[in-house]
mmCIF file with all atom_site columns, C-alpha atoms in Angstrom:
data_model
loop_
_atom_site.group_PDB
_atom_site.id
_atom_site.type_symbol
_atom_site.label_atom_id
_atom_site.label_alt_id
_atom_site.label_comp_id
_atom_site.label_asym_id
_atom_site.label_entity_id
_atom_site.label_seq_id
_atom_site.pdbx_PDB_ins_code
_atom_site.Cartn_x
_atom_site.Cartn_y
_atom_site.Cartn_z
_atom_site.occupancy
_atom_site.B_iso_or_equiv
_atom_site.pdbx_formal_charge
_atom_site.auth_seq_id
_atom_site.auth_comp_id
_atom_site.auth_asym_id
_atom_site.auth_atom_id
_atom_site.pdbx_PDB_model_num
ATOM 1   C CA . MET A 1 1   ? 191.621 52.263 276.421 1.00 0.00 ? 1   MET A CA 1
ATOM 2   C CA . ASP A 1 2   ? 193.352 50.918 278.949 1.00 0.00 ? 2   ASP A CA 1
ATOM 3   C CA . ASP A 1 3   ? 192.583 49.382 282.247 1.00 0.00 ? 3   ASP A CA 1
ATOM 4   C CA . ARG A 1 4   ? 192.792 52.470 284.632 1.00 0.00 ? 4   ARG A CA 1
ATOM 5   C CA . GLN A 1 5   ? 190.833 54.872 281.909 1.00 0.00 ? 5   GLN A CA 1
ATOM 6   C CA . SER A 1 6   ? 188.608 51.619 281.911 1.00 0.00 ? 6   SER A CA 1
ATOM 7   C CA . ILE A 1 7   ? 187.941 51.228 285.869 1.00 0.00 ? 7   ILE A CA 1
ATOM 8   C CA . ASP A 1 8   ? 187.534 55.190 286.106 1.00 0.00 ? 8   ASP A CA 1
ATOM 9   C CA . LEU A 1 9   ? 185.048 54.751 283.412 1.00 0.00 ? 9   LEU A CA 1
ATOM 10  C CA . ALA A 1 10  ? 182.767 52.323 285.176 1.00 0.00 ? 10  ALA A CA 1
ATOM 11  C CA . ALA A 1 11  ? 183.721 54.166 288.026 1.00 0.00 ? 11  ALA A CA 1
ATOM 12  C CA . MET A 1 12  ? 181.848 57.049 286.086 1.00 0.00 ? 12  MET A CA 1
ATOM 13  C CA . LEU A 1 13  ? 178.761 55.693 285.834 1.00 0.00 ? 13  LEU A CA 1
ATOM 14  C CA . CYS A 1 14  ? 178.264 53.396 288.337 1.00 0.00 ? 14  CYS A CA 1
ATOM 15  C CA . SER A 1 15  ? 178.444 57.333 290.411 1.00 0.00 ? 15  SER A CA 1
ATOM 16  C CA . ARG A 1 16  ? 175.822 57.918 287.082 1.00 0.00 ? 16  ARG A CA 1
ATOM 17  C CA . LEU A 1 17  ? 172.967 54.738 287.868 1.00 0.00 ? 17  LEU A CA 1
ATOM 18  C CA . CYS A 1 18  ? 173.416 55.415 291.845 1.00 0.00 ? 18  CYS A CA 1
ATOM 19  C CA . HIS A 1 19  ? 172.248 59.652 291.152 1.00 0.00 ? 19  HIS A CA 1
ATOM 20  C CA . ASP A 1 20  ? 169.507 58.078 289.182 1.00 0.00 ? 20  ASP A CA 1
ATOM 21  C CA . MET A 1 21  ? 168.434 55.934 291.689 1.00 0.00 ? 21  MET A CA 1
ATOM 22  C CA . LEU A 1 22  ? 169.113 57.732 294.856 1.00 0.00 ? 22  LEU A CA 1
ATOM 23  C CA . SER A 1 23  ? 165.391 59.024 294.591 1.00 0.00 ? 23  SER A CA 1
ATOM 24  C CA . PRO A 1 24  ? 163.163 56.954 294.108 1.00 0.00 ? 24  PRO A CA 1
ATOM 25  C CA . VAL A 1 25  ? 164.219 54.173 296.301 1.00 0.00 ? 25  VAL A CA 1
ATOM 26  C CA . GLY A 1 26  ? 165.469 56.487 298.131 1.00 0.00 ? 26  GLY A CA 1
ATOM 27  C CA . ALA A 1 27  ? 161.510 57.344 298.623 1.00 0.00 ? 27  ALA A CA 1
ATOM 28  C CA . LEU A 1 28  ? 160.737 52.837 298.624 1.00 0.00 ? 28  LEU A CA 1
ATOM 29  C CA . SER A 1 29  ? 162.648 53.104 302.318 1.00 0.00 ? 29  SER A CA 1
ATOM 30  C CA . ASN A 1 30  ? 160.644 56.646 303.513 1.00 0.00 ? 30  ASN A CA 1
ATOM 31  C CA . GLY A 1 31  ? 157.828 55.087 302.213 1.00 0.00 ? 31  GLY A CA 1
ATOM 32  C CA . LEU A 1 32  ? 157.698 52.116 304.535 1.00 0.00 ? 32  LEU A CA 1
ATOM 33  C CA . GLU A 1 33  ? 158.504 54.288 307.572 1.00 0.00 ? 33  GLU A CA 1
ATOM 34  C CA . LEU A 1 34  ? 155.533 55.278 306.894 1.00 0.00 ? 34  LEU A CA 1
ATOM 35  C CA . LEU A 1 35  ? 153.986 52.945 307.030 1.00 0.00 ? 35  LEU A CA 1
ATOM 36  C CA . ALA A 1 36  ? 155.494 51.627 309.969 1.00 0.00 ? 36  ALA A CA 1
ATOM 37  C CA . MET A 1 37  ? 153.522 54.006 311.716 1.00 0.00 ? 37  MET A CA 1
ATOM 38  C CA . GLU A 1 38  ? 150.703 54.835 309.923 1.00 0.00 ? 38  GLU A CA 1
ATOM 39  C CA . THR A 1 39  ? 147.498 53.501 310.688 1.00 0.00 ? 39  THR A CA 1
ATOM 40  C CA . ASP A 1 40  ? 145.256 55.883 309.551 1.00 0.00 ? 40  ASP A CA 1
ATOM 41  C CA . PRO A 1 41  ? 143.949 52.498 305.885 1.00 0.00 ? 41  PRO A CA 1
ATOM 42  C CA . GLU A 1 42  ? 143.205 56.370 304.252 1.00 0.00 ? 42  GLU A CA 1
ATOM 43  C CA . MET A 1 43  ? 146.904 57.546 304.416 1.00 0.00 ? 43  MET A CA 1
ATOM 44  C CA . ARG A 1 44  ? 148.156 53.526 304.706 1.00 0.00 ? 44  ARG A CA 1
ATOM 45  C CA . ALA A 1 45  ? 146.666 52.898 301.323 1.00 0.00 ? 45  ALA A CA 1
ATOM 46  C CA . ASN A 1 46  ? 148.357 57.263 299.489 1.00 0.00 ? 46  ASN A CA 1
ATOM 47  C CA . VAL A 1 47  ? 151.235 54.723 301.374 1.00 0.00 ? 47  VAL A CA 1
ATOM 48  C CA . VAL A 1 48  ? 150.630 52.200 299.276 1.00 0.00 ? 48  VAL A CA 1
ATOM 49  C CA . GLU A 1 49  ? 149.937 54.019 296.126 1.00 0.00 ? 49  GLU A CA 1
ATOM 50  C CA . LEU A 1 50  ? 153.586 55.440 296.754 1.00 0.00 ? 50  LEU A CA 1
ATOM 51  C CA . LEU A 1 51  ? 154.888 53.177 297.863 1.00 0.00 ? 51  LEU A CA 1
ATOM 52  C CA . GLU A 1 52  ? 153.950 51.166 293.965 1.00 0.00 ? 52  GLU A CA 1
ATOM 53  C CA . GLN A 1 53  ? 154.525 54.088 291.977 1.00 0.00 ? 53  GLN A CA 1
ATOM 54  C CA . SER A 1 54  ? 157.762 54.358 293.687 1.00 0.00 ? 54  SER A CA 1
ATOM 55  C CA . ALA A 1 55  ? 159.537 50.697 292.155 1.00 0.00 ? 55  ALA A CA 1
ATOM 56  C CA . THR A 1 56  ? 157.619 51.420 289.662 1.00 0.00 ? 56  THR A CA 1
ATOM 57  C CA . ILE A 1 57  ? 160.065 54.154 288.955 1.00 0.00 ? 57  ILE A CA 1
ATOM 58  C CA . SER A 1 58  ? 162.694 52.141 290.129 1.00 0.00 ? 58  SER A CA 1
ATOM 59  C CA . THR A 1 59  ? 161.924 49.095 287.705 1.00 0.00 ? 59  THR A CA 1
ATOM 60  C CA . ASN A 1 60  ? 161.879 50.826 285.154 1.00 0.00 ? 60  ASN A CA 1
ATOM 61  C CA . LYS A 1 61  ? 165.201 52.505 285.767 1.00 0.00 ? 61  LYS A CA 1
ATOM 62  C CA . LEU A 1 62  ? 166.494 49.448 286.276 1.00 0.00 ? 62  LEU A CA 1
ATOM 63  C CA . LYS A 1 63  ? 165.659 47.760 282.702 1.00 0.00 ? 63  LYS A CA 1
ATOM 64  C CA . PHE A 1 64  ? 167.420 50.283 281.067 1.00 0.00 ? 64  PHE A CA 1
ATOM 65  C CA . PHE A 1 65  ? 170.575 51.003 282.099 1.00 0.00 ? 65  PHE A CA 1
ATOM 66  C CA . ARG A 1 66  ? 170.831 46.844 282.305 1.00 0.00 ? 66  ARG A CA 1
ATOM 67  C CA . LEU A 1 67  ? 170.906 47.157 278.399 1.00 0.00 ? 67  LEU A CA 1
ATOM 68  C CA . ALA A 1 68  ? 171.697 51.104 277.981 1.00 0.00 ? 68  ALA A CA 1
ATOM 69  C CA . PHE A 1 69  ? 174.484 50.652 280.012 1.00 0.00 ? 69  PHE A CA 1
ATOM 70  C CA . GLY A 1 70  ? 174.895 46.836 280.913 1.00 0.00 ? 70  GLY A CA 1
ATOM 71  C CA . ALA A 1 71  ? 176.592 43.734 278.827 1.00 0.00 ? 71  ALA A CA 1
ATOM 72  C CA . ALA A 1 72  ? 172.434 42.679 278.564 1.00 0.00 ? 72  ALA A CA 1
ATOM 73  C CA . GLY A 1 73  ? 173.608 38.892 277.773 1.00 0.00 ? 73  GLY A CA 1
ATOM 74  C CA . GLY A 1 74  ? 169.636 38.767 277.670 1.00 0.00 ? 74  GLY A CA 1
ATOM 75  C CA . PHE A 1 75  ? 170.002 40.035 274.184 1.00 0.00 ? 75  PHE A CA 1
ATOM 76  C CA . GLY A 1 76  ? 171.270 37.922 270.579 1.00 0.00 ? 76  GLY A CA 1
ATOM 77  C CA . GLU A 1 77  ? 173.497 40.589 269.033 1.00 0.00 ? 77  GLU A CA 1
ATOM 78  C CA . ARG A 1 78  ? 169.489 41.574 267.558 1.00 0.00 ? 78  ARG A CA 1
ATOM 79  C CA . VAL A 1 79  ? 167.547 43.477 269.315 1.00 0.00 ? 79  VAL A CA 1
ATOM 80  C CA . GLU A 1 80  ? 163.463 43.992 268.705 1.00 0.00 ? 80  GLU A CA 1
ATOM 81  C CA . VAL A 1 81  ? 163.250 47.282 268.500 1.00 0.00 ? 81  VAL A CA 1
ATOM 82  C CA . ALA A 1 82  ? 160.213 46.977 271.221 1.00 0.00 ? 82  ALA A CA 1
ATOM 83  C CA . GLU A 1 83  ? 162.256 46.865 273.960 1.00 0.00 ? 83  GLU A CA 1
ATOM 84  C CA . PRO A 1 84  ? 164.042 49.719 273.618 1.00 0.00 ? 84  PRO A CA 1
ATOM 85  C CA . LYS A 1 85  ? 161.034 51.409 272.944 1.00 0.00 ? 85  LYS A CA 1
ATOM 86  C CA . ALA A 1 86  ? 159.475 50.121 275.904 1.00 0.00 ? 86  ALA A CA 1
ATOM 87  C CA . LEU A 1 87  ? 162.306 51.143 277.795 1.00 0.00 ? 87  LEU A CA 1
ATOM 88  C CA . ILE A 1 88  ? 162.098 54.857 276.540 1.00 0.00 ? 88  ILE A CA 1
ATOM 89  C CA . GLU A 1 89  ? 157.782 54.880 276.991 1.00 0.00 ? 89  GLU A CA 1
ATOM 90  C CA . ALA A 1 90  ? 158.562 53.932 280.800 1.00 0.00 ? 90  ALA A CA 1
ATOM 91  C CA . LEU A 1 91  ? 161.400 56.357 280.883 1.00 0.00 ? 91  LEU A CA 1
ATOM 92  C CA . VAL A 1 92  ? 158.723 59.181 280.154 1.00 0.00 ? 92  VAL A CA 1
ATOM 93  C CA . SER A 1 93  ? 155.561 58.274 281.257 1.00 0.00 ? 93  SER A CA 1
ATOM 94  C CA . ASP A 1 94  ? 155.990 60.087 284.390 1.00 0.00 ? 94  ASP A CA 1
ATOM 95  C CA . LYS A 1 95  ? 156.217 63.472 282.272 1.00 0.00 ? 95  LYS A CA 1
ATOM 96  C CA . PRO A 1 96  ? 153.346 63.609 282.002 1.00 0.00 ? 96  PRO A CA 1
ATOM 97  C CA . LYS A 1 97  ? 154.552 67.399 279.092 1.00 0.00 ? 97  LYS A CA 1
ATOM 98  C CA . VAL A 1 98  ? 156.481 64.458 277.097 1.00 0.00 ? 98  VAL A CA 1
ATOM 99  C CA . THR A 1 99  ? 155.586 63.273 273.929 1.00 0.00 ? 99  THR A CA 1
ATOM 100 C CA . ILE A 1 100 ? 157.489 61.399 271.866 1.00 0.00 ? 100 ILE A CA 1
ATOM 101 C CA . ASN A 1 101 ? 156.869 60.361 268.286 1.00 0.00 ? 101 ASN A CA 1
ATOM 102 C CA . TRP A 1 102 ? 158.229 57.571 266.139 1.00 0.00 ? 102 TRP A CA 1
ATOM 103 C CA . ALA A 1 103 ? 159.764 55.887 263.623 1.00 0.00 ? 103 ALA A CA 1
ATOM 104 C CA . LEU A 1 104 ? 161.433 53.217 263.722 1.00 0.00 ? 104 LEU A CA 1
ATOM 105 C CA . ALA A 1 105 ? 161.888 50.881 260.140 1.00 0.00 ? 105 ALA A CA 1
ATOM 106 C CA . ASP A 1 106 ? 163.079 47.991 260.837 1.00 0.00 ? 106 ASP A CA 1
ATOM 107 C CA . ALA A 1 107 ? 162.230 45.296 263.360 1.00 0.00 ? 107 ALA A CA 1
ATOM 108 C CA . THR A 1 108 ? 165.108 44.155 264.990 1.00 0.00 ? 108 THR A CA 1
ATOM 109 C CA . LEU A 1 109 ? 168.547 46.331 265.839 1.00 0.00 ? 109 LEU A CA 1
ATOM 110 C CA . ALA A 1 110 ? 171.600 45.118 266.702 1.00 0.00 ? 110 ALA A CA 1
ATOM 111 C CA . LYS A 1 111 ? 172.737 45.613 269.851 1.00 0.00 ? 111 LYS A CA 1
ATOM 112 C CA . PRO A 1 112 ? 175.551 48.023 269.703 1.00 0.00 ? 112 PRO A CA 1
ATOM 113 C CA . ALA A 1 113 ? 172.831 50.987 267.926 1.00 0.00 ? 113 ALA A CA 1
ATOM 114 C CA . VAL A 1 114 ? 170.025 50.432 270.772 1.00 0.00 ? 114 VAL A CA 1
ATOM 115 C CA . LYS A 1 115 ? 172.115 51.084 273.009 1.00 0.00 ? 115 LYS A CA 1
ATOM 116 C CA . VAL A 1 116 ? 172.834 54.625 271.103 1.00 0.00 ? 116 VAL A CA 1
ATOM 117 C CA . LEU A 1 117 ? 169.625 55.381 270.923 1.00 0.00 ? 117 LEU A CA 1
ATOM 118 C CA . LEU A 1 118 ? 168.914 54.821 274.082 1.00 0.00 ? 118 LEU A CA 1
ATOM 119 C CA . ASN A 1 119 ? 171.726 57.423 275.604 1.00 0.00 ? 119 ASN A CA 1
ATOM 120 C CA . PHE A 1 120 ? 170.390 59.920 272.895 1.00 0.00 ? 120 PHE A CA 1
ATOM 121 C CA . ALA A 1 121 ? 167.309 59.262 274.273 1.00 0.00 ? 121 ALA A CA 1
ATOM 122 C CA . GLN A 1 122 ? 168.236 60.200 278.783 1.00 0.00 ? 122 GLN A CA 1
ATOM 123 C CA . ILE A 1 123 ? 170.017 62.707 276.670 1.00 0.00 ? 123 ILE A CA 1
ATOM 124 C CA . ALA A 1 124 ? 167.559 64.122 275.178 1.00 0.00 ? 124 ALA A CA 1
ATOM 125 C CA . ILE A 1 125 ? 164.110 63.616 277.900 1.00 0.00 ? 125 ILE A CA 1
ATOM 126 C CA . ASP A 1 126 ? 165.960 65.254 280.264 1.00 0.00 ? 126 ASP A CA 1
ATOM 127 C CA . ALA A 1 127 ? 167.183 68.269 277.530 1.00 0.00 ? 127 ALA A CA 1
ATOM 128 C CA . LEU A 1 128 ? 162.944 69.042 277.468 1.00 0.00 ? 128 LEU A CA 1
ATOM 129 C CA . VAL A 1 129 ? 163.556 70.624 281.150 1.00 0.00 ? 129 VAL A CA 1
ATOM 130 C CA . ARG A 1 130 ? 160.074 72.186 280.723 1.00 0.00 ? 130 ARG A CA 1
ATOM 131 C CA . GLY A 1 131 ? 158.308 69.304 279.204 1.00 0.00 ? 131 GLY A CA 1
ATOM 132 C CA . GLY A 1 132 ? 157.999 69.166 274.901 1.00 0.00 ? 132 GLY A CA 1
ATOM 133 C CA . SER A 1 133 ? 157.974 66.774 271.684 1.00 0.00 ? 133 SER A CA 1
ATOM 134 C CA . LEU A 1 134 ? 160.808 63.329 271.151 1.00 0.00 ? 134 LEU A CA 1
ATOM 135 C CA . ASP A 1 135 ? 161.394 62.434 267.779 1.00 0.00 ? 135 ASP A CA 1
ATOM 136 C CA . ILE A 1 136 ? 163.198 58.879 267.194 1.00 0.00 ? 136 ILE A CA 1
ATOM 137 C CA . GLY A 1 137 ? 164.519 57.331 264.856 1.00 0.00 ? 137 GLY A CA 1
ATOM 138 C CA . ALA A 1 138 ? 166.249 55.000 263.204 1.00 0.00 ? 138 ALA A CA 1
ATOM 139 C CA . GLU A 1 139 ? 167.078 53.011 259.913 1.00 0.00 ? 139 GLU A CA 1
ATOM 140 C CA . ARG A 1 140 ? 168.430 50.211 257.829 1.00 0.00 ? 140 ARG A CA 1
ATOM 141 C CA . ARG A 1 141 ? 170.431 51.613 254.752 1.00 0.00 ? 141 ARG A CA 1
ATOM 142 C CA . ASP A 1 142 ? 173.300 51.296 252.683 1.00 0.00 ? 142 ASP A CA 1
ATOM 143 C CA . GLY A 1 143 ? 175.834 48.993 255.680 1.00 0.00 ? 143 GLY A CA 1
ATOM 144 C CA . ALA A 1 144 ? 174.723 51.508 258.720 1.00 0.00 ? 144 ALA A CA 1
ATOM 145 C CA . CYS A 1 145 ? 172.473 52.024 261.007 1.00 0.00 ? 145 CYS A CA 1
ATOM 146 C CA . GLU A 1 146 ? 171.443 55.779 260.713 1.00 0.00 ? 146 GLU A CA 1
ATOM 147 C CA . ILE A 1 147 ? 169.836 57.091 264.180 1.00 0.00 ? 147 ILE A CA 1
ATOM 148 C CA . VAL A 1 148 ? 168.671 60.610 264.301 1.00 0.00 ? 148 VAL A CA 1
ATOM 149 C CA . VAL A 1 149 ? 166.429 61.462 268.315 1.00 0.00 ? 149 VAL A CA 1
ATOM 150 C CA . ARG A 1 150 ? 165.548 65.400 268.152 1.00 0.00 ? 150 ARG A CA 1
ATOM 151 C CA . ALA A 1 151 ? 164.367 66.649 271.832 1.00 0.00 ? 151 ALA A CA 1
ATOM 152 C CA . ALA A 1 152 ? 162.484 70.471 270.691 1.00 0.00 ? 152 ALA A CA 1
ATOM 153 C CA . GLY A 1 153 ? 161.104 71.913 273.422 1.00 0.00 ? 153 GLY A CA 1
ATOM 154 C CA . PRO A 1 154 ? 160.142 76.399 275.158 1.00 0.00 ? 154 PRO A CA 1
ATOM 155 C CA . LYS A 1 155 ? 164.276 75.714 276.862 1.00 0.00 ? 155 LYS A CA 1
ATOM 156 C CA . ILE A 1 156 ? 166.438 73.644 276.432 1.00 0.00 ? 156 ILE A CA 1
ATOM 157 C CA . ALA A 1 157 ? 169.128 72.169 278.583 1.00 0.00 ? 157 ALA A CA 1
ATOM 158 C CA . PHE A 1 158 ? 172.057 70.743 277.300 1.00 0.00 ? 158 PHE A CA 1
ATOM 159 C CA . ASP A 1 159 ? 175.793 70.925 278.978 1.00 0.00 ? 159 ASP A CA 1
ATOM 160 C CA . GLU A 1 160 ? 177.515 71.439 275.870 1.00 0.00 ? 160 GLU A CA 1
ATOM 161 C CA . MET A 1 161 ? 179.852 69.332 277.822 1.00 0.00 ? 161 MET A CA 1
ATOM 162 C CA . ILE A 1 162 ? 177.900 66.381 277.030 1.00 0.00 ? 162 ILE A CA 1
ATOM 163 C CA . GLY A 1 163 ? 177.973 67.192 273.230 1.00 0.00 ? 163 GLY A CA 1
ATOM 164 C CA . HIS A 1 164 ? 181.602 67.199 274.153 1.00 0.00 ? 164 HIS A CA 1
ATOM 165 C CA . ALA A 1 165 ? 181.932 64.090 275.124 1.00 0.00 ? 165 ALA A CA 1
ATOM 166 C CA . LEU A 1 166 ? 178.858 62.518 271.953 1.00 0.00 ? 166 LEU A CA 1
ATOM 167 C CA . ASP A 1 167 ? 181.439 63.869 269.945 1.00 0.00 ? 167 ASP A CA 1
ATOM 168 C CA . GLY A 1 168 ? 185.244 63.266 271.008 1.00 0.00 ? 168 GLY A CA 1
ATOM 169 C CA . SER A 1 169 ? 186.081 66.516 272.019 1.00 0.00 ? 169 SER A CA 1
ATOM 170 C CA . LEU A 1 170 ? 186.370 66.413 276.014 1.00 0.00 ? 170 LEU A CA 1
ATOM 171 C CA . ALA A 1 171 ? 189.767 65.740 277.487 1.00 0.00 ? 171 ALA A CA 1
ATOM 172 C CA . ARG A 1 172 ? 189.670 62.456 279.724 1.00 0.00 ? 172 ARG A CA 1
ATOM 173 C CA . ALA A 1 173 ? 190.995 65.103 282.136 1.00 0.00 ? 173 ALA A CA 1
ATOM 174 C CA . GLU A 1 174 ? 187.377 66.328 282.159 1.00 0.00 ? 174 GLU A CA 1
ATOM 175 C CA . LEU A 1 175 ? 185.554 63.540 281.879 1.00 0.00 ? 175 LEU A CA 1
ATOM 176 C CA . THR A 1 176 ? 182.304 63.261 285.010 1.00 0.00 ? 176 THR A CA 1
ATOM 177 C CA . SER A 1 177 ? 179.320 61.359 286.464 1.00 0.00 ? 177 SER A CA 1
ATOM 178 C CA . ARG A 1 178 ? 177.705 63.221 284.495 1.00 0.00 ? 178 ARG A CA 1
ATOM 179 C CA . THR A 1 179 ? 179.630 63.384 281.620 1.00 0.00 ? 179 THR A CA 1
ATOM 180 C CA . ALA A 1 180 ? 180.065 59.711 281.665 1.00 0.00 ? 180 ALA A CA 1
ATOM 181 C CA . ALA A 1 181 ? 177.104 57.328 278.922 1.00 0.00 ? 181 ALA A CA 1
ATOM 182 C CA . ALA A 1 182 ? 177.818 60.204 276.378 1.00 0.00 ? 182 ALA A CA 1
ATOM 183 C CA . HIS A 1 183 ? 181.864 59.540 276.732 1.00 0.00 ? 183 HIS A CA 1
ATOM 184 C CA . MET A 1 184 ? 180.936 55.659 276.255 1.00 0.00 ? 184 MET A CA 1
ATOM 185 C CA . THR A 1 185 ? 178.021 55.638 273.646 1.00 0.00 ? 185 THR A CA 1
ATOM 186 C CA . HIS A 1 186 ? 180.978 57.960 271.511 1.00 0.00 ? 186 HIS A CA 1
ATOM 187 C CA . LEU A 1 187 ? 183.558 55.565 272.330 1.00 0.00 ? 187 LEU A CA 1
ATOM 188 C CA . LEU A 1 188 ? 180.744 52.549 271.536 1.00 0.00 ? 188 LEU A CA 1
ATOM 189 C CA . ALA A 1 189 ? 180.095 54.367 268.279 1.00 0.00 ? 189 ALA A CA 1
ATOM 190 C CA . SER A 1 190 ? 183.389 54.435 267.055 1.00 0.00 ? 190 SER A CA 1
ATOM 191 C CA . GLU A 1 191 ? 184.707 51.422 268.748 1.00 0.00 ? 191 GLU A CA 1
ATOM 192 C CA . ASN A 1 192 ? 183.089 49.855 266.146 1.00 0.00 ? 192 ASN A CA 1
ATOM 193 C CA . GLY A 1 193 ? 183.444 51.744 262.866 1.00 0.00 ? 193 GLY A CA 1
ATOM 194 C CA . GLY A 1 194 ? 180.742 54.949 263.115 1.00 0.00 ? 194 GLY A CA 1
ATOM 195 C CA . GLY A 1 195 ? 180.376 58.599 264.286 1.00 0.00 ? 195 GLY A CA 1
ATOM 196 C CA . LEU A 1 196 ? 178.173 61.332 265.879 1.00 0.00 ? 196 LEU A CA 1
ATOM 197 C CA . GLN A 1 197 ? 177.740 63.959 265.864 1.00 0.00 ? 197 GLN A CA 1
ATOM 198 C CA . TYR A 1 198 ? 175.232 66.801 268.150 1.00 0.00 ? 198 TYR A CA 1
ATOM 199 C CA . HIS A 1 199 ? 173.339 70.088 267.442 1.00 0.00 ? 199 HIS A CA 1
ATOM 200 C CA . ARG A 1 200 ? 171.521 72.779 269.965 1.00 0.00 ? 200 ARG A CA 1
ATOM 201 C CA . THR A 1 201 ? 169.299 75.054 269.159 1.00 0.00 ? 201 THR A CA 1
ATOM 202 C CA . ALA A 1 202 ? 167.546 78.044 272.029 1.00 0.00 ? 202 ALA A CA 1
ATOM 203 C CA . GLU A 1 203 ? 164.324 75.461 271.368 1.00 0.00 ? 203 GLU A CA 1
ATOM 204 C CA . THR A 1 204 ? 166.183 71.761 269.147 1.00 0.00 ? 204 THR A CA 1
ATOM 205 C CA . LEU A 1 205 ? 168.731 69.380 270.460 1.00 0.00 ? 205 LEU A CA 1
ATOM 206 C CA . VAL A 1 206 ? 169.614 66.934 267.618 1.00 0.00 ? 206 VAL A CA 1
ATOM 207 C CA . LEU A 1 207 ? 170.920 63.672 267.715 1.00 0.00 ? 207 LEU A CA 1
ATOM 208 C CA . GLY A 1 208 ? 172.262 61.485 265.692 1.00 0.00 ? 208 GLY A CA 1
ATOM 209 C CA . ALA A 1 209 ? 174.477 58.327 264.419 1.00 0.00 ? 209 ALA A CA 1
ATOM 210 C CA . VAL A 1 210 ? 175.918 56.086 262.101 1.00 0.00 ? 210 VAL A CA 1
ATOM 211 C CA . LEU A 1 211 ? 176.999 53.033 262.956 1.00 0.00 ? 211 LEU A CA 1
ATOM 212 C CA . PRO A 1 212 ? 178.260 50.786 260.183 1.00 0.00 ? 212 PRO A CA 1
ATOM 213 C CA . GLU A 1 213 ? 176.450 47.098 260.366 1.00 0.00 ? 213 GLU A CA 1
ATOM 214 C CA . GLY A 1 214 ? 178.797 43.250 259.872 1.00 0.00 ? 214 GLY A CA 1
ATOM 215 C CA . GLU A 1 215 ? 179.773 40.972 261.592 1.00 0.00 ? 215 GLU A CA 1
ATOM 216 C CA . GLY A 1 216 ? 181.526 40.718 264.838 1.00 0.00 ? 216 GLY A CA 1
ATOM 217 C CA . LEU A 1 217 ? 180.178 44.506 265.401 1.00 0.00 ? 217 LEU A CA 1
ATOM 218 C CA . ILE A 1 218 ? 180.892 45.611 269.851 1.00 0.00 ? 218 ILE A CA 1
ATOM 219 C CA . GLY A 1 219 ? 178.124 44.795 271.612 1.00 0.00 ? 219 GLY A CA 1
#
């Protein structure tokens, strides 16, 4: 990837982040305006509760994006699995119709594997527009980390362009802010000698990755 392509990808990822942050941050702004005008104690209490919810959602999203998209300099080469688990659970905390089943075999994962896991989880969560179950598994086997994320629900919403970005078949000219995260995940896997795949039916979406583990992995 040359400098121009790197800049374009960074810009698209920033657009994605801004899009996802606009709603909770906008709610904070609106809530503060209401709080300044409202005098009824009960209404003020309701507004404060909404402000707290919006602040929590904003914080959760920023923590998620920091590790999923960013350099995440505060982490070492390996990350405790409790960290991505907490981030994903926070991401679905306002989605009561989504349940998560975990199958994480190891206490830590390499940072590239964590990034892939988080991005897979976000794609799968977005696919569960009517709720459903999210199965998330990862284990180290034969010198590689295998990751599987499965979304199952009454209707799976999945843009095939995201799938093409994941498997590397999407032309760079077709990249958008919607597919940028999937493309970044593909690049991350490729640069670490691994690969991604996906399979979709009307009621399931399965995302899989195999990432070799060794010295010098890019994260």
